[in-house]
């Protein structure tokens, strides 16, 4: 119980002024658990739970972001998942060294940062490559899959031969004419050369019998195409139009005793 106010006292020494009583002393006392009503304790507990539930998603999100940042830094910013190997599949004419150099990705570059499309374009620029794809093989390899060009004919180039594919691209030069490939004689073999395209159209139209007898397709001009056959025989083809009709007529006349067949106008055939 707190002390009550002290009664005033007087004395002759202090001139009759009242004397102060003993000083009041206060002490903070922590209330016991029983001092807080149960309803208040329940309210406070529920409030703490609500605060914890509200903070939990933020804590989880912060943890996920921190983990994602760590993973991104490890993958993108360090050499831990860097390129250590370039594997080449499907290349026979192109050497692994040529393909590796064309990829152009230094060792140790983070695998996730490699521009796969750009690397594939660089490999596809190799003359013997028709198309290429580049993919990642975690944790440290690039896989290059190559489809090489297939030769359908050769074009004489001095003492050598240029191999061309079905689109007219000259992609390889060899010293000897490969067995089994027909020859197309044009001035400048190229995919954008009209003479090369015309010669390839004629090749596609030939029957198996004509292919067996064929020595070469000579393209002196777009309307001056001829076939040179075995036995010094010549088929005057004209231009590349109506190839199927011309091939059919020329095949029918292969057994004739003649060294010159003109099918440039297949409806009116002449031979000598």
PDB file of C-alpha atoms in Angstrom:
ATOM      1  CA  UNK A   1       0.000   0.000   0.000  1.00  0.00           C
ATOM      2  CA  UNK A   2       1.460   3.373  -0.976  1.00  0.00           C
ATOM      3  CA  UNK A   3       2.449   5.636   1.915  1.00  0.00           C
ATOM      4  CA  UNK A   4       0.084   8.448   2.725  1.00  0.00           C
ATOM      5  CA  UNK A   5       1.041  12.062   2.872  1.00  0.00           C
ATOM      6  CA  UNK A   6       3.251  13.000   5.853  1.00  0.00           C
ATOM      7  CA  UNK A   7       1.837  15.382   8.375  1.00  0.00           C
ATOM      8  CA  UNK A   8       3.594  18.745   8.639  1.00  0.00           C
ATOM      9  CA  UNK A   9       5.733  19.453  11.618  1.00  0.00           C
ATOM     10  CA  UNK A  10       7.238  22.766  12.879  1.00  0.00           C
ATOM     11  CA  UNK A  11      10.223  23.578  15.022  1.00  0.00           C
ATOM     12  CA  UNK A  12      11.896  26.641  16.340  1.00  0.00           C
ATOM     13  CA  UNK A  13      15.107  25.909  14.419  1.00  0.00           C
ATOM     14  CA  UNK A  14      13.553  26.128  10.960  1.00  0.00           C
ATOM     15  CA  UNK A  15      11.469  29.174  11.754  1.00  0.00           C
ATOM     16  CA  UNK A  16       8.229  27.340  12.054  1.00  0.00           C
ATOM     17  CA  UNK A  17       8.330  25.933   8.421  1.00  0.00           C
ATOM     18  CA  UNK A  18       6.767  22.534   7.972  1.00  0.00           C
ATOM     19  CA  UNK A  19       9.185  19.587   7.704  1.00  0.00           C
ATOM     20  CA  UNK A  20       9.126  17.157   4.749  1.00  0.00           C
ATOM     21  CA  UNK A  21       8.030  13.605   5.402  1.00  0.00           C
ATOM     22  CA  UNK A  22       9.904  10.501   4.176  1.00  0.00           C
ATOM     23  CA  UNK A  23      10.440  10.315   0.319  1.00  0.00           C
ATOM     24  CA  UNK A  24       8.082   8.129  -1.725  1.00  0.00           C
ATOM     25  CA  UNK A  25       9.729   5.160  -3.522  1.00  0.00           C
ATOM     26  CA  UNK A  26       8.110   3.453  -6.538  1.00  0.00           C
ATOM     27  CA  UNK A  27       9.013   0.058  -7.985  1.00  0.00           C
ATOM     28  CA  UNK A  28       7.850  -1.500 -11.298  1.00  0.00           C
ATOM     29  CA  UNK A  29       6.549  -4.958 -10.715  1.00  0.00           C
ATOM     30  CA  UNK A  30       5.952  -7.331 -13.687  1.00  0.00           C
ATOM     31  CA  UNK A  31       2.512  -8.733 -13.559  1.00  0.00           C
ATOM     32  CA  UNK A  32       2.256 -12.462 -13.444  1.00  0.00           C
ATOM     33  CA  UNK A  33       0.640 -14.509 -16.209  1.00  0.00           C
ATOM     34  CA  UNK A  34      -2.475 -14.805 -14.136  1.00  0.00           C
ATOM     35  CA  UNK A  35      -2.766 -11.016 -14.101  1.00  0.00           C
ATOM     36  CA  UNK A  36      -3.626 -10.987 -17.890  1.00  0.00           C
ATOM     37  CA  UNK A  37      -7.107 -12.195 -18.685  1.00  0.00           C
ATOM     38  CA  UNK A  38      -7.343 -15.341 -20.840  1.00  0.00           C
ATOM     39  CA  UNK A  39      -9.298 -13.507 -23.533  1.00  0.00           C
ATOM     40  CA  UNK A  40      -6.509 -10.933 -23.852  1.00  0.00           C
ATOM     41  CA  UNK A  41      -3.876 -13.681 -24.078  1.00  0.00           C
ATOM     42  CA  UNK A  42      -5.848 -15.427 -26.829  1.00  0.00           C
ATOM     43  CA  UNK A  43      -6.210 -12.163 -28.742  1.00  0.00           C
ATOM     44  CA  UNK A  44      -2.478 -11.486 -28.503  1.00  0.00           C
ATOM     45  CA  UNK A  45      -1.613 -15.036 -29.642  1.00  0.00           C
ATOM     46  CA  UNK A  46      -3.901 -14.774 -32.646  1.00  0.00           C
ATOM     47  CA  UNK A  47      -2.337 -11.430 -33.538  1.00  0.00           C
ATOM     48  CA  UNK A  48       1.157 -12.962 -33.449  1.00  0.00           C
ATOM     49  CA  UNK A  49       0.010 -15.844 -35.663  1.00  0.00           C
ATOM     50  CA  UNK A  50      -1.511 -13.430 -38.176  1.00  0.00           C
ATOM     51  CA  UNK A  51       1.726 -11.454 -38.321  1.00  0.00           C
ATOM     52  CA  UNK A  52       3.741 -14.633 -38.853  1.00  0.00           C
ATOM     53  CA  UNK A  53       1.397 -15.866 -41.607  1.00  0.00           C
ATOM     54  CA  UNK A  54       1.552 -12.481 -43.315  1.00  0.00           C
ATOM     55  CA  UNK A  55       5.349 -12.407 -43.188  1.00  0.00           C
ATOM     56  CA  UNK A  56       5.864 -16.032 -44.320  1.00  0.00           C
ATOM     57  CA  UNK A  57       5.198 -15.492 -48.086  1.00  0.00           C
ATOM     58  CA  UNK A  58       7.582 -12.560 -48.115  1.00  0.00           C
ATOM     59  CA  UNK A  59      10.237 -14.593 -46.379  1.00  0.00           C
ATOM     60  CA  UNK A  60       9.753 -17.476 -48.815  1.00  0.00           C
ATOM     61  CA  UNK A  61       9.852 -15.107 -51.794  1.00  0.00           C
ATOM     62  CA  UNK A  62      13.016 -13.486 -50.503  1.00  0.00           C
ATOM     63  CA  UNK A  63      14.606 -16.908 -50.059  1.00  0.00           C
ATOM     64  CA  UNK A  64      13.599 -18.013 -53.558  1.00  0.00           C
ATOM     65  CA  UNK A  65      14.951 -14.803 -55.082  1.00  0.00           C
ATOM     66  CA  UNK A  66      18.198 -15.168 -53.217  1.00  0.00           C
ATOM     67  CA  UNK A  67      18.533 -18.780 -54.358  1.00  0.00           C
ATOM     68  CA  UNK A  68      17.660 -17.856 -57.953  1.00  0.00           C
ATOM     69  CA  UNK A  69      20.213 -15.066 -57.888  1.00  0.00           C
ATOM     70  CA  UNK A  70      22.867 -17.436 -56.601  1.00  0.00           C
ATOM     71  CA  UNK A  71      22.059 -20.008 -59.297  1.00  0.00           C
ATOM     72  CA  UNK A  72      22.010 -17.349 -62.035  1.00  0.00           C
ATOM     73  CA  UNK A  73      25.330 -15.966 -60.889  1.00  0.00           C
ATOM     74  CA  UNK A  74      26.823 -19.456 -60.774  1.00  0.00           C
ATOM     75  CA  UNK A  75      25.531 -20.382 -64.238  1.00  0.00           C
ATOM     76  CA  UNK A  76      25.982 -17.077 -66.040  1.00  0.00           C
ATOM     77  CA  UNK A  77      28.780 -15.355 -64.228  1.00  0.00           C
ATOM     78  CA  UNK A  78      31.286 -18.076 -63.413  1.00  0.00           C
ATOM     79  CA  UNK A  79      33.176 -20.757 -65.288  1.00  0.00           C
ATOM     80  CA  UNK A  80      31.743 -23.538 -63.157  1.00  0.00           C
ATOM     81  CA  UNK A  81      29.393 -24.457 -66.038  1.00  0.00           C
ATOM     82  CA  UNK A  82      31.733 -23.252 -68.772  1.00  0.00           C
ATOM     83  CA  UNK A  83      32.277 -24.856 -72.180  1.00  0.00           C
ATOM     84  CA  UNK A  84      34.821 -27.645 -71.931  1.00  0.00           C
ATOM     85  CA  UNK A  85      33.913 -29.741 -74.974  1.00  0.00           C
ATOM     86  CA  UNK A  86      32.471 -29.330 -78.491  1.00  0.00           C
ATOM     87  CA  UNK A  87      31.049 -32.589 -79.856  1.00  0.00           C
ATOM     88  CA  UNK A  88      30.507 -32.852 -83.604  1.00  0.00           C
ATOM     89  CA  UNK A  89      27.974 -35.265 -85.116  1.00  0.00           C
ATOM     90  CA  UNK A  90      27.363 -36.021 -88.790  1.00  0.00           C
ATOM     91  CA  UNK A  91      30.500 -34.421 -90.221  1.00  0.00           C
ATOM     92  CA  UNK A  92      32.555 -36.412 -92.717  1.00  0.00           C
ATOM     93  CA  UNK A  93      33.820 -33.847 -95.199  1.00  0.00           C
ATOM     94  CA  UNK A  94      34.340 -31.184 -92.542  1.00  0.00           C
ATOM     95  CA  UNK A  95      36.918 -32.010 -89.899  1.00  0.00           C
ATOM     96  CA  UNK A  96      36.158 -31.610 -86.181  1.00  0.00           C
ATOM     97  CA  UNK A  97      38.799 -28.872 -86.030  1.00  0.00           C
ATOM     98  CA  UNK A  98      37.062 -26.911 -88.808  1.00  0.00           C
ATOM     99  CA  UNK A  99      33.698 -27.221 -87.074  1.00  0.00           C
ATOM    100  CA  UNK A 100      35.170 -26.301 -83.678  1.00  0.00           C
ATOM    101  CA  UNK A 101      36.803 -23.207 -85.149  1.00  0.00           C
ATOM    102  CA  UNK A 102      33.561 -22.255 -86.910  1.00  0.00           C
ATOM    103  CA  UNK A 103      31.587 -22.506 -83.646  1.00  0.00           C
ATOM    104  CA  UNK A 104      33.837 -19.743 -82.338  1.00  0.00           C
ATOM    105  CA  UNK A 105      33.145 -20.241 -78.620  1.00  0.00           C
ATOM    106  CA  UNK A 106      36.264 -20.075 -76.409  1.00  0.00           C
ATOM    107  CA  UNK A 107      36.738 -22.691 -73.704  1.00  0.00           C
ATOM    108  CA  UNK A 108      35.400 -21.632 -70.329  1.00  0.00           C
ATOM    109  CA  UNK A 109      32.642 -19.347 -71.606  1.00  0.00           C
ATOM    110  CA  UNK A 110      29.493 -19.964 -69.484  1.00  0.00           C
ATOM    111  CA  UNK A 111      27.414 -22.528 -71.346  1.00  0.00           C
ATOM    112  CA  UNK A 112      24.183 -20.631 -70.704  1.00  0.00           C
ATOM    113  CA  UNK A 113      25.531 -17.507 -72.403  1.00  0.00           C
ATOM    114  CA  UNK A 114      26.395 -19.158 -75.728  1.00  0.00           C
ATOM    115  CA  UNK A 115      24.325 -17.840 -78.650  1.00  0.00           C
ATOM    116  CA  UNK A 116      23.322 -21.167 -80.192  1.00  0.00           C
ATOM    117  CA  UNK A 117      21.722 -19.675 -83.312  1.00  0.00           C
ATOM    118  CA  UNK A 118      24.791 -17.573 -84.099  1.00  0.00           C
ATOM    119  CA  UNK A 119      27.085 -20.568 -83.608  1.00  0.00           C
ATOM    120  CA  UNK A 120      24.898 -22.660 -85.924  1.00  0.00           C
ATOM    121  CA  UNK A 121      25.028 -19.936 -88.596  1.00  0.00           C
ATOM    122  CA  UNK A 122      28.813 -19.861 -88.435  1.00  0.00           C
ATOM    123  CA  UNK A 123      29.014 -23.629 -88.862  1.00  0.00           C
ATOM    124  CA  UNK A 124      26.442 -23.480 -91.677  1.00  0.00           C
ATOM    125  CA  UNK A 125      28.716 -21.051 -93.519  1.00  0.00           C
ATOM    126  CA  UNK A 126      31.261 -23.821 -94.097  1.00  0.00           C
ATOM    127  CA  UNK A 127      31.112 -24.743 -97.819  1.00  0.00           C
ATOM    128  CA  UNK A 128      30.431 -28.444 -97.235  1.00  0.00           C
ATOM    129  CA  UNK A 129      27.673 -27.847 -94.654  1.00  0.00           C
ATOM    130  CA  UNK A 130      24.075 -27.616 -95.810  1.00  0.00           C
ATOM    131  CA  UNK A 131      22.658 -26.924 -92.351  1.00  0.00           C
ATOM    132  CA  UNK A 132      23.732 -27.206 -88.730  1.00  0.00           C
ATOM    133  CA  UNK A 133      22.231 -27.064 -85.263  1.00  0.00           C
ATOM    134  CA  UNK A 134      23.972 -26.364 -81.958  1.00  0.00           C
ATOM    135  CA  UNK A 135      22.597 -27.409 -78.570  1.00  0.00           C
ATOM    136  CA  UNK A 136      23.757 -27.485 -74.945  1.00  0.00           C
ATOM    137  CA  UNK A 137      24.636 -30.676 -73.132  1.00  0.00           C
ATOM    138  CA  UNK A 138      24.976 -29.793 -69.464  1.00  0.00           C
ATOM    139  CA  UNK A 139      27.132 -29.252 -67.610  1.00  0.00           C
ATOM    140  CA  UNK A 140      29.939 -28.322 -70.011  1.00  0.00           C
ATOM    141  CA  UNK A 141      29.443 -29.395 -73.645  1.00  0.00           C
ATOM    142  CA  UNK A 142      28.130 -28.044 -76.936  1.00  0.00           C
ATOM    143  CA  UNK A 143      26.731 -30.537 -79.446  1.00  0.00           C
ATOM    144  CA  UNK A 144      26.991 -29.609 -83.127  1.00  0.00           C
ATOM    145  CA  UNK A 145      24.854 -31.672 -85.514  1.00  0.00           C
ATOM    146  CA  UNK A 146      25.859 -31.226 -89.142  1.00  0.00           C
ATOM    147  CA  UNK A 147      24.070 -32.143 -92.362  1.00  0.00           C
ATOM    148  CA  UNK A 148      26.559 -32.013 -95.203  1.00  0.00           C
ATOM    149  CA  UNK A 149      25.864 -31.278 -98.850  1.00  0.00           C
ATOM    150  CA  UNK A 150      25.330 -34.189-101.233  1.00  0.00           C
ATOM    151  CA  UNK A 151      26.959 -33.960-104.625  1.00  0.00           C
ATOM    152  CA  UNK A 152      24.682 -34.577-107.619  1.00  0.00           C
ATOM    153  CA  UNK A 153      27.150 -33.585-110.349  1.00  0.00           C
ATOM    154  CA  UNK A 154      30.650 -32.333-111.018  1.00  0.00           C
ATOM    155  CA  UNK A 155      31.766 -29.343-113.054  1.00  0.00           C
ATOM    156  CA  UNK A 156      35.199 -29.338-114.719  1.00  0.00           C
ATOM    157  CA  UNK A 157      37.396 -26.518-113.442  1.00  0.00           C
ATOM    158  CA  UNK A 158      40.659 -26.676-115.340  1.00  0.00           C
ATOM    159  CA  UNK A 159      42.311 -29.930-114.348  1.00  0.00           C
ATOM    160  CA  UNK A 160      40.101 -30.316-111.263  1.00  0.00           C
ATOM    161  CA  UNK A 161      36.394 -30.842-110.667  1.00  0.00           C
ATOM    162  CA  UNK A 162      33.985 -28.838-108.522  1.00  0.00           C
ATOM    163  CA  UNK A 163      31.300 -30.895-106.791  1.00  0.00           C
ATOM    164  CA  UNK A 164      27.852 -29.256-106.756  1.00  0.00           C
ATOM    165  CA  UNK A 165      24.712 -30.150-104.821  1.00  0.00           C
ATOM    166  CA  UNK A 166      21.109 -30.087-105.976  1.00  0.00           C
ATOM    167  CA  UNK A 167      20.849 -26.325-105.514  1.00  0.00           C
ATOM    168  CA  UNK A 168      23.962 -25.635-107.576  1.00  0.00           C
ATOM    169  CA  UNK A 169      26.317 -24.809-104.706  1.00  0.00           C
ATOM    170  CA  UNK A 170      29.911 -25.709-105.495  1.00  0.00           C
ATOM    171  CA  UNK A 171      31.168 -26.933-102.141  1.00  0.00           C
ATOM    172  CA  UNK A 172      34.258 -29.030-102.794  1.00  0.00           C
ATOM    173  CA  UNK A 173      37.040 -29.367-105.356  1.00  0.00           C
ATOM    174  CA  UNK A 174      38.620 -32.727-106.172  1.00  0.00           C
ATOM    175  CA  UNK A 175      41.414 -33.689-108.524  1.00  0.00           C
ATOM    176  CA  UNK A 176      39.616 -36.636-110.088  1.00  0.00           C
ATOM    177  CA  UNK A 177      36.059 -37.007-111.216  1.00  0.00           C
ATOM    178  CA  UNK A 178      34.223 -39.192-108.692  1.00  0.00           C
ATOM    179  CA  UNK A 179      32.708 -42.348-110.125  1.00  0.00           C
ATOM    180  CA  UNK A 180      28.948 -42.323-110.516  1.00  0.00           C
ATOM    181  CA  UNK A 181      28.518 -38.541-110.714  1.00  0.00           C
ATOM    182  CA  UNK A 182      27.351 -36.963-113.999  1.00  0.00           C
ATOM    183  CA  UNK A 183      29.205 -33.996-115.385  1.00  0.00           C
ATOM    184  CA  UNK A 184      27.689 -30.600-116.117  1.00  0.00           C
ATOM    185  CA  UNK A 185      29.846 -28.227-118.131  1.00  0.00           C
ATOM    186  CA  UNK A 186      29.134 -24.581-117.337  1.00  0.00           C
ATOM    187  CA  UNK A 187      31.316 -21.507-117.218  1.00  0.00           C
ATOM    188  CA  UNK A 188      30.690 -20.605-113.563  1.00  0.00           C
ATOM    189  CA  UNK A 189      28.984 -23.110-111.297  1.00  0.00           C
ATOM    190  CA  UNK A 190      26.945 -21.366-108.592  1.00  0.00           C
ATOM    191  CA  UNK A 191      23.523 -21.512-106.979  1.00  0.00           C
ATOM    192  CA  UNK A 192      22.585 -18.161-108.546  1.00  0.00           C
ATOM    193  CA  UNK A 193      23.927 -19.027-112.013  1.00  0.00           C
ATOM    194  CA  UNK A 194      21.095 -19.586-114.565  1.00  0.00           C
ATOM    195  CA  UNK A 195      23.264 -21.960-116.601  1.00  0.00           C
ATOM    196  CA  UNK A 196      23.962 -24.136-113.561  1.00  0.00           C
ATOM    197  CA  UNK A 197      20.277 -24.291-112.675  1.00  0.00           C
ATOM    198  CA  UNK A 198      19.353 -25.179-116.261  1.00  0.00           C
ATOM    199  CA  UNK A 199      21.910 -27.991-116.354  1.00  0.00           C
ATOM    200  CA  UNK A 200      20.539 -29.423-113.098  1.00  0.00           C
ATOM    201  CA  UNK A 201      16.982 -29.277-114.450  1.00  0.00           C
ATOM    202  CA  UNK A 202      18.086 -31.348-117.432  1.00  0.00           C
ATOM    203  CA  UNK A 203      19.752 -33.899-115.158  1.00  0.00           C
ATOM    204  CA  UNK A 204      16.556 -34.306-113.136  1.00  0.00           C
ATOM    205  CA  UNK A 205      14.539 -34.943-116.321  1.00  0.00           C
ATOM    206  CA  UNK A 206      16.804 -37.673-117.715  1.00  0.00           C
ATOM    207  CA  UNK A 207      15.593 -41.260-117.838  1.00  0.00           C
ATOM    208  CA  UNK A 208      17.750 -44.030-116.328  1.00  0.00           C
ATOM    209  CA  UNK A 209      18.723 -45.128-119.859  1.00  0.00           C
ATOM    210  CA  UNK A 210      19.987 -41.656-120.745  1.00  0.00           C
ATOM    211  CA  UNK A 211      21.854 -41.385-117.455  1.00  0.00           C
ATOM    212  CA  UNK A 212      23.612 -44.659-118.181  1.00  0.00           C
ATOM    213  CA  UNK A 213      24.800 -43.361-121.570  1.00  0.00           C
ATOM    214  CA  UNK A 214      25.520 -39.801-120.395  1.00  0.00           C
ATOM    215  CA  UNK A 215      29.033 -38.364-120.520  1.00  0.00           C
ATOM    216  CA  UNK A 216      28.124 -34.788-119.716  1.00  0.00           C
ATOM    217  CA  UNK A 217      25.510 -32.039-119.978  1.00  0.00           C
ATOM    218  CA  UNK A 218      27.026 -29.133-121.860  1.00  0.00           C
ATOM    219  CA  UNK A 219      25.457 -25.729-121.204  1.00  0.00           C
ATOM    220  CA  UNK A 220      26.793 -23.259-123.757  1.00  0.00           C
ATOM    221  CA  UNK A 221      23.788 -21.001-123.226  1.00  0.00           C
ATOM    222  CA  UNK A 222      20.288 -21.165-121.788  1.00  0.00           C
ATOM    223  CA  UNK A 223      18.908 -22.257-125.177  1.00  0.00           C
ATOM    224  CA  UNK A 224      22.011 -24.180-126.253  1.00  0.00           C
ATOM    225  CA  UNK A 225      22.092 -27.220-124.008  1.00  0.00           C
ATOM    226  CA  UNK A 226      23.266 -30.578-125.339  1.00  0.00           C
ATOM    227  CA  UNK A 227      23.973 -34.048-124.021  1.00  0.00           C
ATOM    228  CA  UNK A 228      27.138 -35.890-124.913  1.00  0.00           C
ATOM    229  CA  UNK A 229      26.593 -39.647-124.844  1.00  0.00           C
ATOM    230  CA  UNK A 230      28.891 -42.593-125.115  1.00  0.00           C
ATOM    231  CA  UNK A 231      30.004 -43.490-128.602  1.00  0.00           C
ATOM    232  CA  UNK A 232      30.413 -39.826-129.609  1.00  0.00           C
ATOM    233  CA  UNK A 233      26.692 -39.300-129.872  1.00  0.00           C
ATOM    234  CA  UNK A 234      25.059 -35.953-129.200  1.00  0.00           C
ATOM    235  CA  UNK A 235      21.533 -35.019-128.183  1.00  0.00           C
ATOM    236  CA  UNK A 236      20.597 -31.425-128.984  1.00  0.00           C
ATOM    237  CA  UNK A 237      18.411 -30.432-126.040  1.00  0.00           C
ATOM    238  CA  UNK A 238      17.778 -26.737-126.624  1.00  0.00           C
ATOM    239  CA  UNK A 239      16.546 -25.022-123.458  1.00  0.00           C
ATOM    240  CA  UNK A 240      15.557 -26.681-120.165  1.00  0.00           C
ATOM    241  CA  UNK A 241      11.799 -26.611-120.813  1.00  0.00           C
ATOM    242  CA  UNK A 242       9.726 -29.752-121.562  1.00  0.00           C
ATOM    243  CA  UNK A 243      12.462 -31.906-120.109  1.00  0.00           C
ATOM    244  CA  UNK A 244      10.248 -34.953-119.576  1.00  0.00           C
ATOM    245  CA  UNK A 245       9.073 -34.980-123.212  1.00  0.00           C
ATOM    246  CA  UNK A 246      12.586 -34.485-124.542  1.00  0.00           C
ATOM    247  CA  UNK A 247      13.972 -37.270-122.379  1.00  0.00           C
ATOM    248  CA  UNK A 248      11.230 -39.670-123.469  1.00  0.00           C
ATOM    249  CA  UNK A 249      11.841 -39.011-127.175  1.00  0.00           C
ATOM    250  CA  UNK A 250      15.621 -39.187-126.871  1.00  0.00           C
ATOM    251  CA  UNK A 251      15.393 -42.487-124.994  1.00  0.00           C
ATOM    252  CA  UNK A 252      13.196 -43.964-127.723  1.00  0.00           C
ATOM    253  CA  UNK A 253      15.873 -43.116-130.317  1.00  0.00           C
ATOM    254  CA  UNK A 254      18.869 -44.483-128.435  1.00  0.00           C
ATOM    255  CA  UNK A 255      18.851 -47.678-130.501  1.00  0.00           C
ATOM    256  CA  UNK A 256      18.869 -45.794-133.793  1.00  0.00           C
ATOM    257  CA  UNK A 257      22.067 -45.809-135.776  1.00  0.00           C
ATOM    258  CA  UNK A 258      22.671 -42.092-135.488  1.00  0.00           C
ATOM    259  CA  UNK A 259      25.241 -39.811-133.910  1.00  0.00           C
ATOM    260  CA  UNK A 260      23.035 -36.726-133.558  1.00  0.00           C
ATOM    261  CA  UNK A 261      19.505 -36.479-132.166  1.00  0.00           C
ATOM    262  CA  UNK A 262      17.715 -33.150-131.998  1.00  0.00           C
ATOM    263  CA  UNK A 263      14.890 -33.026-129.443  1.00  0.00           C
ATOM    264  CA  UNK A 264      14.911 -29.263-128.900  1.00  0.00           C
ATOM    265  CA  UNK A 265      11.383 -29.353-130.373  1.00  0.00           C
ATOM    266  CA  UNK A 266      10.226 -32.749-129.119  1.00  0.00           C
ATOM    267  CA  UNK A 267       7.129 -32.748-131.326  1.00  0.00           C
ATOM    268  CA  UNK A 268       9.328 -32.621-134.459  1.00  0.00           C
ATOM    269  CA  UNK A 269      12.409 -34.790-133.977  1.00  0.00           C
ATOM    270  CA  UNK A 270      15.367 -34.893-136.308  1.00  0.00           C
ATOM    271  CA  UNK A 271      18.372 -37.162-136.232  1.00  0.00           C
ATOM    272  CA  UNK A 272      21.374 -37.924-138.349  1.00  0.00           C
TER     273      UNK A 272
END
